[in-house]
Amino acid sequence: MAAATVLTAGSLGGAVGLVALAVGLLLLDVAVQCGQVANQARIFALRPEARNRLNTGYMTCAFLGGSAGSWPGTRAYVQLGWGAVCALIAVAAFLALAAYLVGRRGQRSDRNTRSQPVSALR
């Protein structure tokens, strides 16, 4: 969401807009790289002997997701301009955060159920 805010300043134009665009793109790149490293560490821990196959599946899904995300970004820019692209980035970040929080809540409730003694579940 921070990158979307900074990228919005890119619509100012001139030197300020160019700097905002560069900083926003840098924020997005750092976020994507951090996510990729964290995700690859998780999948490699699943089955270390199958790292090549796991990485192939992960990168295939990453490229498919990137190409699927390019379409709405292009459509937003063509029809509504740069502000719509920044809004789309913010919405995508918000949806990802919401999915993470919902998944985390589900894991927490599973953990609470498992940690109770069998007699407490009856």
PDB file of C-alpha atoms in Angstrom:
ATOM      1  CA  MET A   1       0.000   0.000   0.000  1.00  0.00           C
ATOM      2  CA  ALA A   2       2.956   2.290   0.625  1.00  0.00           C
ATOM      3  CA  ALA A   3       4.191   1.694  -2.911  1.00  0.00           C
ATOM      4  CA  ALA A   4       0.774   2.595  -4.317  1.00  0.00           C
ATOM      5  CA  THR A   5       0.795   5.843  -2.379  1.00  0.00           C
ATOM      6  CA  VAL A   6       4.290   6.754  -3.528  1.00  0.00           C
ATOM      7  CA  LEU A   7       3.538   5.761  -7.117  1.00  0.00           C
ATOM      8  CA  THR A   8       0.501   8.045  -7.108  1.00  0.00           C
ATOM      9  CA  ALA A   9       2.890  10.975  -6.657  1.00  0.00           C
ATOM     10  CA  GLY A  10       4.370   9.936 -10.001  1.00  0.00           C
ATOM     11  CA  SER A  11       1.391  11.593 -11.662  1.00  0.00           C
ATOM     12  CA  LEU A  12       2.760  14.988 -10.559  1.00  0.00           C
ATOM     13  CA  GLY A  13       5.239  14.873 -13.398  1.00  0.00           C
ATOM     14  CA  GLY A  14       8.595  16.572 -13.571  1.00  0.00           C
ATOM     15  CA  ALA A  15      11.492  15.704 -11.283  1.00  0.00           C
ATOM     16  CA  VAL A  16       9.235  15.046  -8.277  1.00  0.00           C
ATOM     17  CA  GLY A  17       7.099  12.622 -10.246  1.00  0.00           C
ATOM     18  CA  LEU A  18      10.132  10.823 -11.615  1.00  0.00           C
ATOM     19  CA  VAL A  19      11.663  10.411  -8.153  1.00  0.00           C
ATOM     20  CA  ALA A  20       8.318   9.211  -6.760  1.00  0.00           C
ATOM     21  CA  LEU A  21       8.036   6.702  -9.593  1.00  0.00           C
ATOM     22  CA  ALA A  22      11.562   5.394  -8.940  1.00  0.00           C
ATOM     23  CA  VAL A  23      10.993   5.116  -5.168  1.00  0.00           C
ATOM     24  CA  GLY A  24       7.620   3.396  -5.665  1.00  0.00           C
ATOM     25  CA  LEU A  25       9.085   0.884  -8.095  1.00  0.00           C
ATOM     26  CA  LEU A  26      11.951   0.226  -5.695  1.00  0.00           C
ATOM     27  CA  LEU A  27       9.459  -0.447  -2.882  1.00  0.00           C
ATOM     28  CA  LEU A  28       7.519  -2.859  -5.077  1.00  0.00           C
ATOM     29  CA  ASP A  29      10.686  -4.654  -6.175  1.00  0.00           C
ATOM     30  CA  VAL A  30      11.963  -5.069  -2.614  1.00  0.00           C
ATOM     31  CA  ALA A  31       8.564  -6.371  -1.476  1.00  0.00           C
ATOM     32  CA  VAL A  32       8.369  -8.898  -4.317  1.00  0.00           C
ATOM     33  CA  GLN A  33      11.931 -10.112  -3.718  1.00  0.00           C
ATOM     34  CA  CYS A  34      11.330 -10.511   0.035  1.00  0.00           C
ATOM     35  CA  GLY A  35       8.138 -12.438  -0.622  1.00  0.00           C
ATOM     36  CA  GLN A  36       9.840 -14.674  -3.146  1.00  0.00           C
ATOM     37  CA  VAL A  37      12.731 -15.528  -0.830  1.00  0.00           C
ATOM     38  CA  ALA A  38      10.352 -16.249   2.071  1.00  0.00           C
ATOM     39  CA  ASN A  39       8.062 -18.402  -0.080  1.00  0.00           C
ATOM     40  CA  GLN A  40      10.928 -20.368  -1.583  1.00  0.00           C
ATOM     41  CA  ALA A  41      12.362 -21.037   1.875  1.00  0.00           C
ATOM     42  CA  ARG A  42       8.982 -22.413   2.928  1.00  0.00           C
ATOM     43  CA  ILE A  43       8.532 -24.689  -0.063  1.00  0.00           C
ATOM     44  CA  PHE A  44      12.113 -25.943   0.052  1.00  0.00           C
ATOM     45  CA  ALA A  45      11.573 -26.971   3.674  1.00  0.00           C
ATOM     46  CA  LEU A  46       8.658 -29.202   2.637  1.00  0.00           C
ATOM     47  CA  ARG A  47      10.768 -31.729   0.739  1.00  0.00           C
ATOM     48  CA  PRO A  48      14.446 -30.804   0.416  1.00  0.00           C
ATOM     49  CA  GLU A  49      15.074 -33.705  -1.964  1.00  0.00           C
ATOM     50  CA  ALA A  50      12.524 -32.272  -4.435  1.00  0.00           C
ATOM     51  CA  ARG A  51      13.823 -28.702  -4.585  1.00  0.00           C
ATOM     52  CA  ASN A  52      14.007 -28.542  -8.386  1.00  0.00           C
ATOM     53  CA  ARG A  53      10.445 -29.721  -8.899  1.00  0.00           C
ATOM     54  CA  LEU A  54       9.113 -27.485  -6.140  1.00  0.00           C
ATOM     55  CA  ASN A  55      10.935 -24.470  -7.548  1.00  0.00           C
ATOM     56  CA  THR A  56       9.630 -25.219 -11.045  1.00  0.00           C
ATOM     57  CA  GLY A  57       6.061 -25.309  -9.774  1.00  0.00           C
ATOM     58  CA  TYR A  58       6.550 -22.178  -7.677  1.00  0.00           C
ATOM     59  CA  MET A  59       8.108 -20.139 -10.497  1.00  0.00           C
ATOM     60  CA  THR A  60       5.493 -21.333 -13.000  1.00  0.00           C
ATOM     61  CA  CYS A  61       2.729 -20.135 -10.677  1.00  0.00           C
ATOM     62  CA  ALA A  62       4.599 -16.867 -10.042  1.00  0.00           C
ATOM     63  CA  PHE A  63       4.900 -16.135 -13.768  1.00  0.00           C
ATOM     64  CA  LEU A  64       1.267 -17.107 -14.420  1.00  0.00           C
ATOM     65  CA  GLY A  65       0.177 -14.821 -11.596  1.00  0.00           C
ATOM     66  CA  GLY A  66       2.313 -11.988 -12.932  1.00  0.00           C
ATOM     67  CA  SER A  67       0.922 -12.336 -16.404  1.00  0.00           C
ATOM     68  CA  ALA A  68      -2.629 -12.506 -15.048  1.00  0.00           C
ATOM     69  CA  GLY A  69      -1.954  -9.315 -13.063  1.00  0.00           C
ATOM     70  CA  SER A  70      -0.626  -7.502 -16.110  1.00  0.00           C
ATOM     71  CA  TRP A  71      -3.977  -7.632 -17.866  1.00  0.00           C
ATOM     72  CA  PRO A  72      -6.026  -5.650 -15.293  1.00  0.00           C
ATOM     73  CA  GLY A  73      -3.135  -3.214 -14.861  1.00  0.00           C
ATOM     74  CA  THR A  74      -3.029  -2.524 -18.582  1.00  0.00           C
ATOM     75  CA  ARG A  75      -6.798  -2.198 -18.804  1.00  0.00           C
ATOM     76  CA  ALA A  76      -6.852   0.205 -15.833  1.00  0.00           C
ATOM     77  CA  TYR A  77      -4.185   2.397 -17.423  1.00  0.00           C
ATOM     78  CA  VAL A  78      -5.787   2.476 -20.868  1.00  0.00           C
ATOM     79  CA  GLN A  79      -9.273   3.243 -19.602  1.00  0.00           C
ATOM     80  CA  LEU A  80      -8.685   5.342 -16.460  1.00  0.00           C
ATOM     81  CA  GLY A  81      -5.033   6.398 -16.346  1.00  0.00           C
ATOM     82  CA  TRP A  82      -2.161   6.181 -13.884  1.00  0.00           C
ATOM     83  CA  GLY A  83      -4.285   6.808 -10.783  1.00  0.00           C
ATOM     84  CA  ALA A  84      -6.312   3.694 -11.522  1.00  0.00           C
ATOM     85  CA  VAL A  85      -3.139   1.600 -11.754  1.00  0.00           C
ATOM     86  CA  CYS A  86      -2.052   2.883  -8.336  1.00  0.00           C
ATOM     87  CA  ALA A  87      -5.522   2.184  -6.928  1.00  0.00           C
ATOM     88  CA  LEU A  88      -5.378  -1.326  -8.365  1.00  0.00           C
ATOM     89  CA  ILE A  89      -2.043  -1.907  -6.613  1.00  0.00           C
ATOM     90  CA  ALA A  90      -3.546  -0.694  -3.327  1.00  0.00           C
ATOM     91  CA  VAL A  91      -6.592  -2.954  -3.734  1.00  0.00           C
ATOM     92  CA  ALA A  92      -4.383  -5.966  -4.514  1.00  0.00           C
ATOM     93  CA  ALA A  93      -2.243  -5.261  -1.435  1.00  0.00           C
ATOM     94  CA  PHE A  94      -5.351  -4.898   0.734  1.00  0.00           C
ATOM     95  CA  LEU A  95      -6.811  -8.179  -0.579  1.00  0.00           C
ATOM     96  CA  ALA A  96      -3.517  -9.979   0.056  1.00  0.00           C
ATOM     97  CA  LEU A  97      -3.412  -8.622   3.616  1.00  0.00           C
ATOM     98  CA  ALA A  98      -7.029  -9.669   4.198  1.00  0.00           C
ATOM     99  CA  ALA A  99      -6.350 -13.191   2.875  1.00  0.00           C
ATOM    100  CA  TYR A 100      -3.305 -13.450   5.136  1.00  0.00           C
ATOM    101  CA  LEU A 101      -5.247 -12.331   8.210  1.00  0.00           C
ATOM    102  CA  VAL A 102      -8.141 -14.704   7.488  1.00  0.00           C
ATOM    103  CA  GLY A 103      -5.722 -17.596   6.997  1.00  0.00           C
ATOM    104  CA  ARG A 104      -3.870 -16.700  10.159  1.00  0.00           C
ATOM    105  CA  ARG A 105      -7.111 -16.620  12.144  1.00  0.00           C
ATOM    106  CA  GLY A 106      -7.972 -20.082  10.817  1.00  0.00           C
ATOM    107  CA  GLN A 107      -4.567 -21.423  11.817  1.00  0.00           C
ATOM    108  CA  ARG A 108      -4.934 -19.945  15.290  1.00  0.00           C
ATOM    109  CA  SER A 109      -8.344 -21.594  15.827  1.00  0.00           C
ATOM    110  CA  ASP A 110      -6.936 -24.934  14.580  1.00  0.00           C
ATOM    111  CA  ARG A 111      -4.041 -24.593  16.994  1.00  0.00           C
ATOM    112  CA  ASN A 112      -6.388 -23.851  19.904  1.00  0.00           C
ATOM    113  CA  THR A 113      -8.503 -26.902  19.103  1.00  0.00           C
ATOM    114  CA  ARG A 114      -5.474 -29.178  18.875  1.00  0.00           C
ATOM    115  CA  SER A 115      -3.873 -27.932  22.084  1.00  0.00           C
ATOM    116  CA  GLN A 116      -6.858 -28.820  24.256  1.00  0.00           C
ATOM    117  CA  PRO A 117      -6.858 -32.151  26.044  1.00  0.00           C
ATOM    118  CA  VAL A 118      -9.205 -34.795  24.678  1.00  0.00           C
ATOM    119  CA  SER A 119     -11.370 -34.596  27.795  1.00  0.00           C
ATOM    120  CA  ALA A 120     -11.970 -30.864  27.192  1.00  0.00           C
ATOM    121  CA  LEU A 121     -13.328 -31.545  23.708  1.00  0.00           C
ATOM    122  CA  ARG A 122     -16.095 -33.851  24.934  1.00  0.00           C
TER     123      ARG A 122
END
